[in-house]
Tab-separated table of C-alpha atoms in Angstrom:
chain	number	residue	atom	x	y	z
K	540	MET	CA	127.251	38.554	146.587
K	541	SER	CA	124.806	39.261	143.764
K	542	ARG	CA	125.258	38.810	140.044
K	543	ARG	CA	125.684	42.575	139.764
K	544	SER	CA	129.176	42.087	141.237
K	545	GLY	CA	129.926	39.846	138.264
K	546	ILE	CA	128.700	42.514	135.851
K	547	VAL	CA	130.951	45.065	137.520
K	548	MET	CA	133.891	42.633	137.203
K	549	ALA	CA	133.172	42.174	133.478
K	550	LEU	CA	133.023	45.940	132.934
K	551	VAL	CA	136.259	46.427	134.896
K	552	PHE	CA	137.835	43.755	132.655
K	553	ALA	CA	136.640	45.530	129.482
K	554	PHE	CA	137.825	48.973	130.625
K	555	SER	CA	141.137	47.475	131.833
K	556	VAL	CA	141.764	46.047	128.353
K	557	VAL	CA	141.253	49.492	126.820
K	558	GLY	CA	143.250	51.230	129.577
K	559	LEU	CA	146.160	48.803	129.302
K	560	ASP	CA	146.249	49.199	125.528
K	561	TRP	CA	146.134	52.970	125.851
K	562	SER	CA	149.042	52.929	128.306
K	563	LEU	CA	151.158	50.556	126.185
K	564	GLY	CA	150.273	51.505	122.675
K	565	VAL	CA	149.457	54.314	120.348
K	566	ALA	CA	146.395	56.445	120.900
K	567	PRO	CA	143.925	56.481	117.986
K	568	ASP	CA	144.339	59.286	115.484
K	569	PRO	CA	140.965	60.652	114.299
K	570	TYR	CA	142.648	62.348	111.336
K	571	ARG	CA	143.600	58.918	109.949
K	572	SER	CA	140.207	57.358	110.497
K	573	PRO	CA	138.526	55.581	107.560
K	574	ASP	CA	135.186	56.626	106.081
K	575	PRO	CA	132.242	55.992	108.434
K	576	MET	CA	131.066	53.073	106.315
K	577	ALA	CA	133.163	50.688	104.244
K	578	TYR	CA	130.251	50.161	101.839
K	579	GLY	CA	130.396	52.737	99.088
K	580	SER	CA	133.775	54.087	100.156
K	581	LYS	CA	137.386	53.462	99.183
K	582	SER	CA	138.461	52.625	102.738
K	583	GLY	CA	137.346	49.048	103.020
K	584	ALA	CA	137.919	46.247	105.476
K	585	SER	CA	141.011	46.201	107.664
K	586	GLY	CA	141.555	42.529	106.879
K	587	ALA	CA	142.174	41.702	110.549
K	588	ILE	CA	139.483	39.043	110.795
K	589	CYS	CA	138.978	35.655	112.477
K	590	THR	CA	139.134	33.743	109.193
K	591	PHE	CA	142.441	35.308	108.171
K	592	ALA	CA	144.989	32.555	107.516
K	593	PRO	CA	148.420	34.014	106.692
K	594	GLY	CA	150.500	31.517	104.793
K	595	ALA	CA	147.540	29.618	103.370
K	596	GLU	CA	146.462	30.121	99.799
K	597	GLN	CA	144.019	33.079	99.954
F	70	MET	CA	117.821	54.039	132.429
F	71	VAL	CA	118.344	57.711	131.518
F	72	ILE	CA	121.769	57.735	133.165
F	73	ARG	CA	122.805	54.548	131.329
F	74	THR	CA	121.609	55.989	127.992
F	75	LEU	CA	123.546	59.204	128.589
F	76	LEU	CA	126.669	57.250	129.547
F	77	ILE	CA	126.508	55.105	126.417
F	78	THR	CA	125.829	58.113	124.185
F	79	GLY	CA	128.771	59.934	125.759
F	80	LEU	CA	131.032	56.912	125.285
F	81	LEU	CA	130.079	56.552	121.617
F	82	LEU	CA	130.502	60.279	120.930
F	83	THR	CA	133.904	60.272	122.653
F	84	LEU	CA	135.022	57.323	120.524
F	85	ALA	CA	133.703	58.980	117.350
F	86	VAL	CA	135.694	62.136	118.089
F	87	SER	CA	138.869	60.454	119.354
F	88	ALA	CA	139.113	57.540	116.889
F	89	GLY	CA	136.556	57.950	114.103
F	90	VAL	CA	132.867	57.518	113.337
F	91	ARG	CA	133.311	53.999	111.907
F	92	PHE	CA	134.777	52.743	115.164
F	93	SER	CA	131.995	54.334	117.179
F	94	LEU	CA	129.430	52.629	114.919
F	95	LEU	CA	131.186	49.276	115.419
F	96	LEU	CA	131.101	49.634	119.195
F	97	ALA	CA	127.408	50.571	118.932
F	98	LEU	CA	126.766	47.452	116.838
F	99	GLY	CA	128.580	45.321	119.409
F	100	LEU	CA	126.485	46.837	122.195
F	101	LEU	CA	123.274	46.158	120.261
F	102	ILE	CA	124.282	42.564	119.503
F	103	GLY	CA	125.236	41.899	123.134
F	104	PHE	CA	122.019	43.510	124.372
F	105	SER	CA	119.874	41.520	121.925
F	106	LEU	CA	121.553	38.176	122.646
F	107	GLU	CA	121.148	38.632	126.399
F	108	ARG	CA	117.624	40.079	126.310
F	109	PHE	CA	116.222	37.458	123.905
F	110	GLY	CA	118.208	34.549	125.348
F	111	PHE	CA	119.574	33.838	121.867
F	112	GLY	CA	122.801	31.883	121.634
F	113	PHE	CA	124.617	28.996	120.027
F	114	ALA	CA	125.847	26.575	122.719
F	115	GLY	CA	122.491	26.511	124.557
F	116	PRO	CA	120.295	25.732	121.522
F	117	TRP	CA	122.680	22.985	120.397
F	118	ARG	CA	122.524	21.527	123.909
F	119	ARG	CA	118.695	21.635	123.872
F	120	LEU	CA	118.636	19.983	120.457
F	121	ILE	CA	120.970	17.179	121.610
F	122	ARG	CA	119.435	16.595	125.063
F	123	GLU	CA	115.763	17.515	124.656
F	124	ARG	CA	115.240	17.213	120.903
F	125	ASN	CA	114.205	20.873	120.954
F	126	ALA	CA	115.290	22.432	117.646
F	127	GLN	CA	113.722	25.870	118.086
F	128	GLY	CA	116.937	27.748	118.879
F	129	PHE	CA	118.862	25.840	116.216
F	130	VAL	CA	116.249	26.670	113.557
F	131	ALA	CA	116.375	30.352	114.568
F	132	GLN	CA	120.160	30.213	114.008
F	133	LEU	CA	119.645	28.764	110.515
F	134	VAL	CA	117.116	31.513	109.696
F	135	ALA	CA	119.557	34.188	110.900
F	136	ILE	CA	122.419	32.742	108.834
F	137	GLY	CA	120.190	32.403	105.747
F	138	LEU	CA	118.937	35.991	105.902
F	139	THR	CA	122.496	37.237	106.352
F	140	ALA	CA	123.760	35.124	103.441
F	141	VAL	CA	121.114	36.475	101.041
F	142	ALA	CA	122.277	40.019	101.787
F	143	ILE	CA	126.037	39.811	102.253
F	144	GLN	CA	127.118	37.435	99.493
F	145	PRO	CA	125.937	39.811	96.715
F	146	ILE	CA	127.103	42.923	98.600
F	147	ILE	CA	130.613	41.501	99.055
F	148	ALA	CA	130.811	40.125	95.504
F	149	PHE	CA	129.944	43.494	93.965
F	150	ALA	CA	132.532	45.403	96.016
F	151	PRO	CA	135.743	43.430	95.434
F	152	GLY	CA	138.759	44.814	97.235
F	153	THR	CA	136.613	46.921	99.550
F	154	LEU	CA	134.409	44.377	101.279
F	155	ILE	CA	135.686	40.915	102.204
F	156	GLY	CA	133.889	37.731	103.212
F	157	ALA	CA	134.728	35.345	106.039
F	158	ILE	CA	136.415	32.867	103.711
F	159	ALA	CA	138.914	30.520	105.365
F	160	PRO	CA	140.723	27.346	104.341
F	161	VAL	CA	139.443	23.854	104.996
F	162	SER	CA	141.921	21.389	106.470
F	163	LEU	CA	142.240	18.432	108.835
F	164	THR	CA	143.463	20.628	111.682
F	165	MET	CA	140.597	23.062	111.062
F	166	VAL	CA	138.041	20.251	111.377
F	167	ALA	CA	139.732	18.800	114.491
F	168	ALA	CA	139.842	22.248	116.089
F	169	ALA	CA	136.143	22.853	115.361
F	170	PHE	CA	135.393	19.535	117.108
F	171	VAL	CA	137.360	20.659	120.181
F	172	PHE	CA	135.594	24.037	120.129
F	173	GLY	CA	132.173	22.376	119.993
F	174	LEU	CA	133.128	20.164	122.943
F	175	SER	CA	134.604	23.049	124.951
F	176	MET	CA	131.651	25.371	124.415
F	177	GLN	CA	129.356	22.765	125.959
F	178	MET	CA	131.660	22.332	128.962
F	179	ILE	CA	131.333	26.017	129.876
F	180	LEU	CA	127.962	26.580	128.181
F	181	GLY	CA	129.413	29.482	126.282
F	182	CYS	CA	130.602	29.791	122.697
F	183	GLY	CA	132.629	32.702	121.282
F	184	SER	CA	129.855	35.251	121.585
F	185	GLY	CA	128.206	33.384	124.470
F	186	THR	CA	131.250	33.566	126.752
F	187	LEU	CA	131.446	37.341	126.261
F	188	VAL	CA	127.694	37.802	126.746
F	189	ASN	CA	127.610	35.507	129.790
F	190	ALA	CA	130.581	37.302	131.314
F	191	GLY	CA	128.912	40.650	130.642
F	192	SER	CA	125.780	39.460	132.385
F	193	GLY	CA	127.799	38.497	135.478
F	194	ASN	CA	128.072	34.716	135.055
F	195	ALA	CA	130.876	33.419	137.312
F	196	ILE	CA	131.897	30.525	135.056
F	197	ALA	CA	132.128	32.754	131.980
F	198	LEU	CA	134.137	35.311	133.975
F	199	THR	CA	136.550	32.521	134.906
F	200	ALA	CA	136.798	31.239	131.328
F	201	LEU	CA	137.096	34.606	129.555
F	202	PRO	CA	140.721	35.530	130.440
F	203	LEU	CA	141.848	32.006	129.501
F	204	PHE	CA	139.806	32.225	126.285
F	205	CYS	CA	141.832	35.351	125.405
F	206	ILE	CA	145.161	33.680	126.276
F	207	GLY	CA	144.155	30.592	124.291
F	208	SER	CA	143.301	32.716	121.283
F	209	PHE	CA	146.808	34.206	121.425
F	210	LEU	CA	148.449	30.777	121.827
F	211	GLY	CA	146.421	29.634	118.836
F	212	THR	CA	147.971	32.365	116.682
F	213	LEU	CA	151.401	30.884	117.480
F	214	LEU	CA	150.207	27.428	116.380
F	215	VAL	CA	148.405	28.460	113.173
F	216	PRO	CA	151.575	28.664	110.989
F	217	PHE	CA	152.616	25.134	112.057
F	218	ALA	CA	149.131	23.817	111.264
F	219	ILE	CA	149.192	25.477	107.844
F	220	GLU	CA	152.627	23.975	107.077
F	221	ALA	CA	151.664	20.521	108.357
F	222	THR	CA	148.465	19.941	106.375
F	223	PRO	CA	147.011	21.306	103.135
F	224	HIS	CA	144.795	24.350	103.745
F	225	ILE	CA	142.459	25.093	100.860
F	226	PRO	CA	140.002	28.007	100.954
F	227	ILE	CA	136.812	27.263	99.018
F	228	SER	CA	134.342	30.051	98.352
F	229	LEU	CA	130.913	29.005	97.065
F	230	THR	CA	130.504	32.453	95.502
F	231	GLU	CA	133.720	32.028	93.500
F	232	SER	CA	132.859	28.434	92.575
F	233	PHE	CA	129.224	28.930	91.533
F	234	GLY	CA	128.805	32.693	91.078
F	235	VAL	CA	126.781	34.936	93.383
F	236	GLY	CA	123.388	33.430	92.559
F	237	GLY	CA	124.769	29.909	92.761
F	238	GLY	CA	126.567	30.583	96.034
F	239	VAL	CA	123.435	31.969	97.683
F	240	THR	CA	121.330	29.107	96.310
F	241	VAL	CA	123.741	26.414	97.521
F	242	THR	CA	123.930	28.109	100.938
F	243	LEU	CA	120.136	28.284	101.257
F	244	PHE	CA	119.682	24.692	100.092
F	245	GLY	CA	122.282	23.611	102.634
F	246	LEU	CA	120.536	25.483	105.434
F	247	VAL	CA	117.137	24.061	104.461
F	248	GLY	CA	118.671	20.572	104.343
F	249	VAL	CA	120.126	20.974	107.833
F	250	GLY	CA	116.754	22.353	108.947
F	251	PHE	CA	115.016	19.213	107.630
F	252	LEU	CA	117.467	17.020	109.530
F	253	ALA	CA	116.770	19.022	112.686
F	254	SER	CA	113.000	18.787	112.154
F	255	TRP	CA	113.285	15.011	111.658
F	256	TYR	CA	115.158	14.696	114.953
F	257	SER	CA	113.069	17.279	116.815
F	258	ALA	CA	110.346	16.126	119.186
F	259	GLY	CA	108.253	19.301	119.152
F	260	SER	CA	107.491	22.538	117.343
F	261	LEU	CA	110.304	24.044	115.287
F	262	TRP	CA	109.205	27.632	115.673
F	263	ASN	CA	109.675	29.968	118.587
F	264	LYS	CA	108.521	33.533	117.907
F	265	LYS	CA	110.893	35.166	120.389
F	266	LEU	CA	113.943	33.321	119.068
F	267	LEU	CA	112.966	33.977	115.448
F	268	ILE	CA	112.653	37.709	116.183
F	269	ALA	CA	116.089	37.556	117.825
F	270	GLY	CA	117.444	35.766	114.746
F	271	VAL	CA	116.083	38.460	112.427
F	272	ILE	CA	117.555	41.218	114.629
F	273	LEU	CA	120.924	39.437	114.752
F	274	SER	CA	120.864	39.038	110.986
F	275	ALA	CA	120.118	42.759	110.482
F	276	LEU	CA	122.971	43.710	112.814
F	277	ALA	CA	125.345	41.263	111.075
F	278	ILE	CA	124.487	42.803	107.674
F	279	LEU	CA	125.048	46.298	109.076
F	280	HIS	CA	128.394	45.064	110.413
F	281	VAL	CA	129.483	44.136	106.882
F	282	LEU	CA	128.385	47.526	105.531
F	283	VAL	CA	130.221	49.458	108.252
F	284	ALA	CA	133.351	47.315	108.786
F	285	GLY	CA	133.662	45.909	105.281
F	286	GLN	CA	133.951	42.411	106.742
F	287	PRO	CA	131.649	39.990	108.570
F	288	TRP	CA	131.240	39.833	112.340
F	289	GLY	CA	133.928	37.971	114.286
F	290	VAL	CA	134.972	37.563	117.911
F	291	VAL	CA	138.212	35.715	118.634
F	292	TYR	CA	140.735	37.712	116.600
F	293	GLY	CA	140.333	40.630	118.995
F	294	LEU	CA	140.793	38.464	122.095
F	295	GLY	CA	144.128	37.130	120.816
F	296	LEU	CA	145.188	40.645	119.832
F	297	TRP	CA	144.637	41.919	123.399
F	298	VAL	CA	146.964	39.260	124.831
F	299	ALA	CA	149.530	39.759	122.060
F	300	LYS	CA	149.656	43.453	122.947
F	301	ALA	CA	149.985	42.656	126.650
F	302	ALA	CA	152.717	40.103	125.870
F	303	GLN	CA	154.588	42.786	123.937
F	304	GLY	CA	154.394	44.955	127.034
F	305	PHE	CA	156.123	42.161	128.949
F	306	GLY	CA	158.912	41.927	126.374
F	307	TRP	CA	157.580	39.334	123.914
F	308	ASP	CA	159.010	39.915	120.437
F	309	ALA	CA	156.199	39.826	117.880
F	310	ALA	CA	158.789	39.518	115.105
F	311	SER	CA	159.454	35.980	116.347
F	312	ALA	CA	155.901	34.892	115.500
F	313	GLN	CA	155.086	34.143	111.880
F	314	PHE	CA	151.411	35.012	112.374
F	315	TRP	CA	152.126	38.464	113.770
F	316	ILE	CA	154.736	39.559	111.212
F	317	HIS	CA	152.132	39.509	108.449
F	318	PRO	CA	151.470	43.184	107.547
F	319	ILE	CA	147.766	43.020	108.481
F	320	ASN	CA	148.481	41.593	111.933
F	321	ALA	CA	151.569	43.754	112.490
F	322	GLN	CA	149.435	46.803	111.718
F	323	ALA	CA	146.795	45.644	114.193
F	324	LEU	CA	149.497	45.224	116.864
F	325	GLN	CA	150.777	48.753	116.321
F	326	SER	CA	147.320	50.345	116.323
F	327	SER	CA	144.915	51.057	119.141
F	328	ILE	CA	142.366	48.337	119.860
F	329	LEU	CA	139.833	51.150	119.573
F	330	THR	CA	140.452	50.912	115.825
F	331	ASP	CA	140.267	47.109	115.634
F	332	THR	CA	136.956	45.771	114.347
F	333	THR	CA	136.650	42.551	116.349
F	334	SER	CA	137.985	44.181	119.533
F	335	LEU	CA	135.294	46.847	119.398
F	336	THR	CA	132.411	44.489	118.750
F	337	SER	CA	133.670	42.041	121.408
F	338	LEU	CA	133.934	44.822	123.997
F	339	GLY	CA	130.480	45.930	122.867
F	340	LEU	CA	129.109	42.417	123.447
F	341	ILE	CA	130.265	42.546	127.074
F	342	GLY	CA	128.829	46.050	127.551
F	343	GLY	CA	125.540	45.283	125.791
F	344	ALA	CA	124.960	42.149	127.853
F	345	ALA	CA	125.801	44.098	131.023
F	346	LEU	CA	123.204	46.710	130.112
F	347	ALA	CA	120.542	44.083	129.443
F	348	ALA	CA	121.235	42.135	132.641
F	349	TRP	CA	121.860	45.067	135.016
F	350	LYS	CA	118.294	45.666	136.214
F	351	ASP	CA	117.578	42.180	137.587
F	352	SER	CA	121.138	41.323	138.557
F	353	SER	CA	120.959	42.637	142.145
F	354	VAL	CA	118.531	39.883	143.191
F	355	GLN	CA	120.353	37.024	141.430
F	356	PRO	CA	123.162	35.066	143.123
F	357	PHE	CA	126.657	35.499	141.709
F	358	LYS	CA	128.112	32.074	142.452
F	359	GLN	CA	126.444	28.938	141.166
F	360	PRO	CA	126.020	26.039	143.646
F	361	ILE	CA	128.913	23.924	142.387
F	362	ALA	CA	132.263	22.755	143.723
F	363	ALA	CA	135.222	25.098	143.309
F	364	TRP	CA	137.082	22.601	141.124
F	365	TYR	CA	134.545	23.129	138.332
F	366	PHE	CA	135.946	26.630	137.909
F	367	ALA	CA	139.334	25.054	137.115
F	368	VAL	CA	137.521	22.928	134.513
F	369	ALA	CA	135.953	26.103	133.087
F	370	ALA	CA	139.379	27.761	132.921
F	371	LEU	CA	140.874	24.769	131.096
F	372	PHE	CA	138.078	24.623	128.541
F	373	GLY	CA	138.193	28.418	128.183
F	374	LEU	CA	141.835	27.992	127.145
F	375	LEU	CA	140.892	25.230	124.693
F	376	LEU	CA	138.097	27.422	123.341
F	377	GLY	CA	140.669	30.079	122.446
F	378	ILE	CA	143.280	27.759	120.923
F	379	SER	CA	140.745	25.767	118.909
F	380	SER	CA	138.937	28.836	117.592
F	381	ARG	CA	142.167	30.159	116.064
F	382	LEU	CA	143.069	26.808	114.513
F	383	ALA	CA	139.506	26.472	113.188
F	384	PHE	CA	139.699	30.002	111.703
F	385	GLY	CA	136.889	31.314	113.820
F	386	CYS	CA	134.396	30.371	116.469
F	387	ASN	CA	130.650	29.902	116.130
F	388	VAL	CA	130.495	33.528	114.971
F	389	GLY	CA	133.478	34.034	112.641
F	390	ALA	CA	133.450	30.510	111.177
F	391	LEU	CA	129.919	29.148	111.596
F	392	PHE	CA	127.679	32.223	111.320
F	393	SER	CA	129.806	34.521	109.160
F	394	GLY	CA	131.587	31.721	107.299
F	395	ILE	CA	128.411	30.018	106.089
F	396	ALA	CA	126.759	33.375	105.393
F	397	SER	CA	129.793	34.424	103.307
F	398	GLY	CA	129.703	31.191	101.303
F	399	SER	CA	132.827	29.638	102.833
F	400	LEU	CA	132.952	25.846	102.783
F	401	HIS	CA	134.900	25.886	106.038
F	402	GLY	CA	131.786	27.195	107.813
F	403	TRP	CA	129.890	24.038	106.813
F	404	LEU	CA	132.689	21.735	107.972
F	405	TRP	CA	132.819	23.747	111.193
F	406	LEU	CA	129.099	23.093	111.701
F	407	ILE	CA	129.485	19.314	111.300
F	408	ALA	CA	132.646	18.995	113.410
F	409	GLY	CA	131.471	21.494	116.026
F	410	PHE	CA	128.149	19.691	116.418
F	411	ALA	CA	129.919	16.324	116.782
F	412	GLY	CA	132.124	17.867	119.468
F	413	SER	CA	129.046	19.279	121.168
F	414	ILE	CA	127.473	15.797	121.420
F	415	VAL	CA	130.538	14.636	123.376
F	416	GLY	CA	130.669	17.907	125.338
F	417	VAL	CA	127.033	17.644	126.456
F	418	LYS	CA	127.704	14.148	127.900
F	419	TRP	CA	130.934	15.167	129.631
F	420	ARG	CA	129.404	18.331	131.006
F	421	ASP	CA	126.394	16.505	132.456
F	422	GLN	CA	128.660	13.996	134.223
F	423	LEU	CA	131.059	16.588	135.609
F	424	TRP	CA	128.282	19.034	136.565
F	425	ARG	CA	126.493	16.273	138.495
F	426	ARG	CA	129.667	15.519	140.458
F	427	ALA	CA	130.353	19.213	141.028
F	428	SER	CA	126.796	19.762	142.314
F	429	GLU	CA	126.641	16.748	144.634
F	430	GLY	CA	126.010	17.792	148.212
F	431	LEU	CA	126.186	21.488	147.380
F	432	SER	CA	122.729	22.317	146.060
């Protein structure tokens, strides 16, 4: 078995995550999409970020 | 190569049409970051390991250069767009420091940090592929523990930009990075500069700055991984309303939306795809399984789980907390660096011992 099998597994994992989400959740709505770039627009960051600490003083 | 380019272009155009241009740009940035990290051999766990074991500071210095360049750009950009752009500012606390120590240890055990595990998995590494699903589960479990940690110990966010102003924040950050660089040069046994790694650092910095401009927030990894498992858990009947972390409007919104509109999910998926693209050509002649005992994969799974839990309690991994935190002027990024490096010293020793046992009689 070559390392390419591992790459295929990783890609299957990534597409499975998207597929599972699509089957369970809501499909994206392009009409509600933010501006292409946050910089210079009014639609800024989503706020869903690794450093987000709900409950702590922000 | 032409087929791969057409496939990627088609994927990005489909995402732009079905979700929005911003999300397509974020996936493209993730792909470019993953491709660059894999192609240039740039990472975080590996350079720290080489610094600890071989006194080779080249990769570590390239990291400092990348963080410094990013800081010079993003601290002013974020400060002049309040409410629109946000920095990676997180609280400092005892649990945060302890978790960063555990993360540093764990990333040495599987030789993969937050970004490294995704890139290694994308390039077909068996240990990273074993650790990745547990990393995601751990990230979710960490979200359930975060509220208890915040209640148990004081959590105080400290932003250098707010404390010293934009110029002061950038200056303190750069002085700090130069100071750490001097320490590394004192400990190093050879040249500090490696042209290939420095080029990779500059590219990574440019992509991280672009990430802030497009997403409005710095690059992160682990939030998305926890979100994937939270969504799957909901599918199995888990009630998100029972978790304090997930009832916050920002997280509740992320749970209700497609992951194709979640910033960290897109860049993390892009990291896997970009690394796969970079590694594809030579992968057919490289062995999949490393010559080690099967039990080491259980070790990798365990430390993958710890990687996820600790990264949530530390408010980010080497990317969200160390790279983006320091670049944003967050004090927690500096504490993460110290605690994570201390954990890595222990992790390098443990990993060497276990790897030797796992390799005995098999190589």
